[in-house]
mmCIF file of C-alpha atoms in Angstrom:
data_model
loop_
_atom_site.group_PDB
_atom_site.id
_atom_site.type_symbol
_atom_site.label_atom_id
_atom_site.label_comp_id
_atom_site.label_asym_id
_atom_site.label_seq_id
_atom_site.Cartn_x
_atom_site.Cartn_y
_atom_site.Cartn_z
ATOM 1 C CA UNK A 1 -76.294 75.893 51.522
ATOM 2 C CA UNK A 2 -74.998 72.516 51.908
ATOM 3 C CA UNK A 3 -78.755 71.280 50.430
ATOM 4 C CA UNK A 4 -79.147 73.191 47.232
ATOM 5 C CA UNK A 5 -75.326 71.800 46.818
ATOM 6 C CA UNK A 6 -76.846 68.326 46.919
ATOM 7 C CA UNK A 7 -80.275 69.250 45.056
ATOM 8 C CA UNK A 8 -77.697 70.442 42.516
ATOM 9 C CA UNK A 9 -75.552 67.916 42.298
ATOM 10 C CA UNK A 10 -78.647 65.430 42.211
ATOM 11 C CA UNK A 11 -80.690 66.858 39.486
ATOM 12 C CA UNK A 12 -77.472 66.943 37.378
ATOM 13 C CA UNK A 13 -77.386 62.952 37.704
ATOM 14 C CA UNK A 14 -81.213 62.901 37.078
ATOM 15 C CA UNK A 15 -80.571 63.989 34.021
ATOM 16 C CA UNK A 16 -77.258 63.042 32.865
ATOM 17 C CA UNK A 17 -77.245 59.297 30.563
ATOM 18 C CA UNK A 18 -75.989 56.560 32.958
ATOM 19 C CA UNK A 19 -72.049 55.656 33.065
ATOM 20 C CA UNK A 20 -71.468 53.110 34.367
ATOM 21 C CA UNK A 21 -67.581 52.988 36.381
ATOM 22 C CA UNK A 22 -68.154 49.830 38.468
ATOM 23 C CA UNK A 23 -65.498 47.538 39.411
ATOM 24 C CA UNK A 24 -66.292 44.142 37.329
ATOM 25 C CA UNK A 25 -68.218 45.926 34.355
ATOM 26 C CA UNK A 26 -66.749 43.755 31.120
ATOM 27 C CA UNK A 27 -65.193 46.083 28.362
ATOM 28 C CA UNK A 28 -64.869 43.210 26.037
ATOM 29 C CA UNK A 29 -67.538 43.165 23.281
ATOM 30 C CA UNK A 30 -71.032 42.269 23.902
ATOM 31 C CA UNK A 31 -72.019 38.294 24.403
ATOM 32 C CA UNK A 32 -74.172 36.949 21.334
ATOM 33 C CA UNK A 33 -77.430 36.800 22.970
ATOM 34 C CA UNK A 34 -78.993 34.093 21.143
ATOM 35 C CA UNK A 35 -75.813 32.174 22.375
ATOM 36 C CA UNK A 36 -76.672 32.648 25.300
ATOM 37 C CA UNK A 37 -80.559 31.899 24.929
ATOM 38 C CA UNK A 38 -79.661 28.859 23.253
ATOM 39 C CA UNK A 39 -77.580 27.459 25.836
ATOM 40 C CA UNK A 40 -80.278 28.817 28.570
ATOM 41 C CA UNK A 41 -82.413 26.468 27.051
ATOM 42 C CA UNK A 42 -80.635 23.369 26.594
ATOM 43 C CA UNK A 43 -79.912 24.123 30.686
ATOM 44 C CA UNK A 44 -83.721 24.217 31.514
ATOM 45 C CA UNK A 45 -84.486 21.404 29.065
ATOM 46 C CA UNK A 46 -81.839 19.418 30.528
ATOM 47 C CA UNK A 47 -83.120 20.218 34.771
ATOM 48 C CA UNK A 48 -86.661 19.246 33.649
ATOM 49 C CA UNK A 49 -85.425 15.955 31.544
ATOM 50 C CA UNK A 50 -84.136 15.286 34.985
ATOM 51 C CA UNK A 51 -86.984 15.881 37.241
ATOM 52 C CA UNK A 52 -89.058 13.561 34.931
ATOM 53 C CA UNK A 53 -86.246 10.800 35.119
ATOM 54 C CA UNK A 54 -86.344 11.113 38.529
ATOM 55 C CA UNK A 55 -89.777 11.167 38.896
ATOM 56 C CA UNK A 56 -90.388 7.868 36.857
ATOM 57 C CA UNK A 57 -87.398 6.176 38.716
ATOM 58 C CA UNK A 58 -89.662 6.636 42.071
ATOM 59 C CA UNK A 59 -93.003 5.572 40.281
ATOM 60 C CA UNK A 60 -90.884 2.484 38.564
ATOM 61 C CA UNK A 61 -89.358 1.655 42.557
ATOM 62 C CA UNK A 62 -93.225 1.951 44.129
ATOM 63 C CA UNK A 63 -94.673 0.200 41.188
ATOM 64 C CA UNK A 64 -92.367 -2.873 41.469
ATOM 65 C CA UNK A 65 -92.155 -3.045 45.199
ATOM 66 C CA UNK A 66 -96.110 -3.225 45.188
ATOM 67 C CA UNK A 67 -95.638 -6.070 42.160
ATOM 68 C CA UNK A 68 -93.254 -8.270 44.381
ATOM 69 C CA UNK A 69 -95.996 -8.045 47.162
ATOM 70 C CA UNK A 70 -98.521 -9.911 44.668
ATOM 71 C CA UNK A 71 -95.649 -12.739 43.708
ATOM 72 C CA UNK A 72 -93.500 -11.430 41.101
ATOM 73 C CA UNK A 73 -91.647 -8.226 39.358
ATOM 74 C CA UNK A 74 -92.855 -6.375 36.305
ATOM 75 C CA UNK A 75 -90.747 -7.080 33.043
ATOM 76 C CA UNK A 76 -92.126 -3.772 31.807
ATOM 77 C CA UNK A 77 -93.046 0.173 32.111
ATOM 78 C CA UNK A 78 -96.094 -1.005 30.359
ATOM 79 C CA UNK A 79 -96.815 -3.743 32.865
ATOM 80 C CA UNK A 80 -96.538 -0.934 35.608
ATOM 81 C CA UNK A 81 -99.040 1.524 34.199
ATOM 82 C CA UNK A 82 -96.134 3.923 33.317
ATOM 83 C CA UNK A 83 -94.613 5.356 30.302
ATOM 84 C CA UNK A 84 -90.559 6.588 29.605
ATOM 85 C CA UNK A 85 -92.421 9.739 27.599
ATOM 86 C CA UNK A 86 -90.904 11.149 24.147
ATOM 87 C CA UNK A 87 -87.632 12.146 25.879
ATOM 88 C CA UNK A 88 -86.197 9.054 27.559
ATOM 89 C CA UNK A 89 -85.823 5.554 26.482
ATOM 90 C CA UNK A 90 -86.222 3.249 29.020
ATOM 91 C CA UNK A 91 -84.803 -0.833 29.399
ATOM 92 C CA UNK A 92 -86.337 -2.506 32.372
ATOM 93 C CA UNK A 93 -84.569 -5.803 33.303
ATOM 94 C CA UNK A 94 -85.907 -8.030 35.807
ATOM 95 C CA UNK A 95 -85.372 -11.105 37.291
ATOM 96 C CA UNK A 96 -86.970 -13.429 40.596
ATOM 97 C CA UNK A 97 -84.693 -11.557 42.824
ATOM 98 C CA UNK A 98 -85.149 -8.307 41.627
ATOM 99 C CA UNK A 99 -85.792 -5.689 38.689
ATOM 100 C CA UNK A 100 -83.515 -2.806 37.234
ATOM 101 C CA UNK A 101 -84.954 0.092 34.784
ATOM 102 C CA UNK A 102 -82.186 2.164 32.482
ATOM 103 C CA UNK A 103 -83.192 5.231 31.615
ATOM 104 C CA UNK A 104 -80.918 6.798 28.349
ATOM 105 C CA UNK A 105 -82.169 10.422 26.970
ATOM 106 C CA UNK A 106 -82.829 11.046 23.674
ATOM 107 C CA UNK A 107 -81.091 14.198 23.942
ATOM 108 C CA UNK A 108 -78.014 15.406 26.612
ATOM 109 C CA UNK A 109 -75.372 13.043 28.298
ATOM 110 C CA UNK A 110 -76.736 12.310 31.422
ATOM 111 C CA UNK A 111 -78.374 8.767 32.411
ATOM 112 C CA UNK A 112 -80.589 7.287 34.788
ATOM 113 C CA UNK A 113 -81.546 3.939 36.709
ATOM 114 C CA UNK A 114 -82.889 2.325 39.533
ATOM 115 C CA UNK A 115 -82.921 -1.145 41.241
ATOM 116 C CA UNK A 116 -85.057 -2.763 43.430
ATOM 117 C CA UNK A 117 -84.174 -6.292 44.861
ATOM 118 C CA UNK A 118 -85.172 -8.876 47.685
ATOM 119 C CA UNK A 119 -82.760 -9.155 50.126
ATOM 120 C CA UNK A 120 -84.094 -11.763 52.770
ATOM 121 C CA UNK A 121 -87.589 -10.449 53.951
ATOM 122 C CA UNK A 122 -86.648 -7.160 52.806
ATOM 123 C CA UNK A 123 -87.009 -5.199 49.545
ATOM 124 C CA UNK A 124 -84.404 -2.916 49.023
ATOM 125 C CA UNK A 125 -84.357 -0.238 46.165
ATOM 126 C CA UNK A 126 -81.404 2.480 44.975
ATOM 127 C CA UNK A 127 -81.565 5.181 42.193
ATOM 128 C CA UNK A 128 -78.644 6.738 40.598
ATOM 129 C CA UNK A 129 -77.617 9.384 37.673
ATOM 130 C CA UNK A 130 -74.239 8.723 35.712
ATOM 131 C CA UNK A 131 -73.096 9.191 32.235
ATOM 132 C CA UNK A 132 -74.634 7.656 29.199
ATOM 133 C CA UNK A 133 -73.193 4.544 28.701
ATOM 134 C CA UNK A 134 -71.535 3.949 25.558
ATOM 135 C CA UNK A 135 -73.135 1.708 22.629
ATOM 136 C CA UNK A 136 -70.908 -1.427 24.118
ATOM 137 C CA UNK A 137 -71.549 -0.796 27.457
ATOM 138 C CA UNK A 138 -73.273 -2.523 29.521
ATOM 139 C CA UNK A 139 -75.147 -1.451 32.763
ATOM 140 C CA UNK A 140 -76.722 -3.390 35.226
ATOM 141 C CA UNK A 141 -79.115 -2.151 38.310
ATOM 142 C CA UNK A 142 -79.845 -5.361 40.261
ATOM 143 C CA UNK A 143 -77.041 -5.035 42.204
ATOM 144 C CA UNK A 144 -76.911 -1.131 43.181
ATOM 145 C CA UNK A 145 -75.513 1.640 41.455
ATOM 146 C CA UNK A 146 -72.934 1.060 38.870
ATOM 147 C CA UNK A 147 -69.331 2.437 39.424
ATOM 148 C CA UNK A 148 -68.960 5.983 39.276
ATOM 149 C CA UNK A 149 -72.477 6.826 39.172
ATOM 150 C CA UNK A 150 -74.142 9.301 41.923
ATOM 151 C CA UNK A 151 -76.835 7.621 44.264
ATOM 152 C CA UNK A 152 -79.702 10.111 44.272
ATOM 153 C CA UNK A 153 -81.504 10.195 47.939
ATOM 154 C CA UNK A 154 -84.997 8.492 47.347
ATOM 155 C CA UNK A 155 -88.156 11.088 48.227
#
């Protein structure tokens, strides 16, 4: 007895629509999709604009470290086989004691940089994320991170 009750009972939800009566269920309208496609997106487009920064902040910290082996660091991307891509716009400052590289996107708010510089014996070398400097502002890498910027752990 007690199974046809339940056979009953679950056919009738086979084939009744779905209600939903869940705790949390929004009965505000419905969000605009493309809203929310759009701003999908810019979210992915922003994560991979930041694995490449990151990516040519390493390249820039190898290629300059192998550089001051052979006597001196690159004053370029160029000089270091690499390119900034279409997306970021890169400023490489260097010096006898070391080399910084400012990376600014063409698109979002976040910047990028990294520093390498010869302390002693040693070569040392940071990377960091902060926000875009303004057009006034100046940023420098030679000397670490610049203040209130995030020091990214080196891979």
């Amino acid at each position: 007895m007690a199974a046809a009750g339940l056979l009953v009972i679950g056919l009738t939800g086979m084939r009744s629509p779905m209600v939903s009566t869940g705790v949390g269920v929004a009965l505000g309208p419905k969000p605009d999709l493309a809203v929310a496609d759009a701003d999908v997106e810019r979210r992915e487009f922003m994560l991979q604009q930041r694995r490449d920064a990151e990516a040519l902040l390493e390249q820039f910290i190898r290629g300059q470290m192998t550089r001051h082996y052979w006597g001196h660091f690159a004053g370029s991307l160029t000089e270091l086989g690499l390119s900034s891509g279409k997306y970021l716009e890169a400023t490489v400052t260097s010096t006898a004691a070391g080399s910084g590289l400012l990376l600014k996107p063409r698109r979002g708010e976040e910047a990028y940089g990294a520093g390498v510089r010869q302390r002693g014996s040693r070569v040392i070398r940071w990377q960091c994320r902060g926000q875009l400097p303004t057009q006034d502002e100046s940023l420098s890498f030679l000397n670490g991170c610049p203040k209130g910027w995030q020091q990214i752990a080196s891979k």
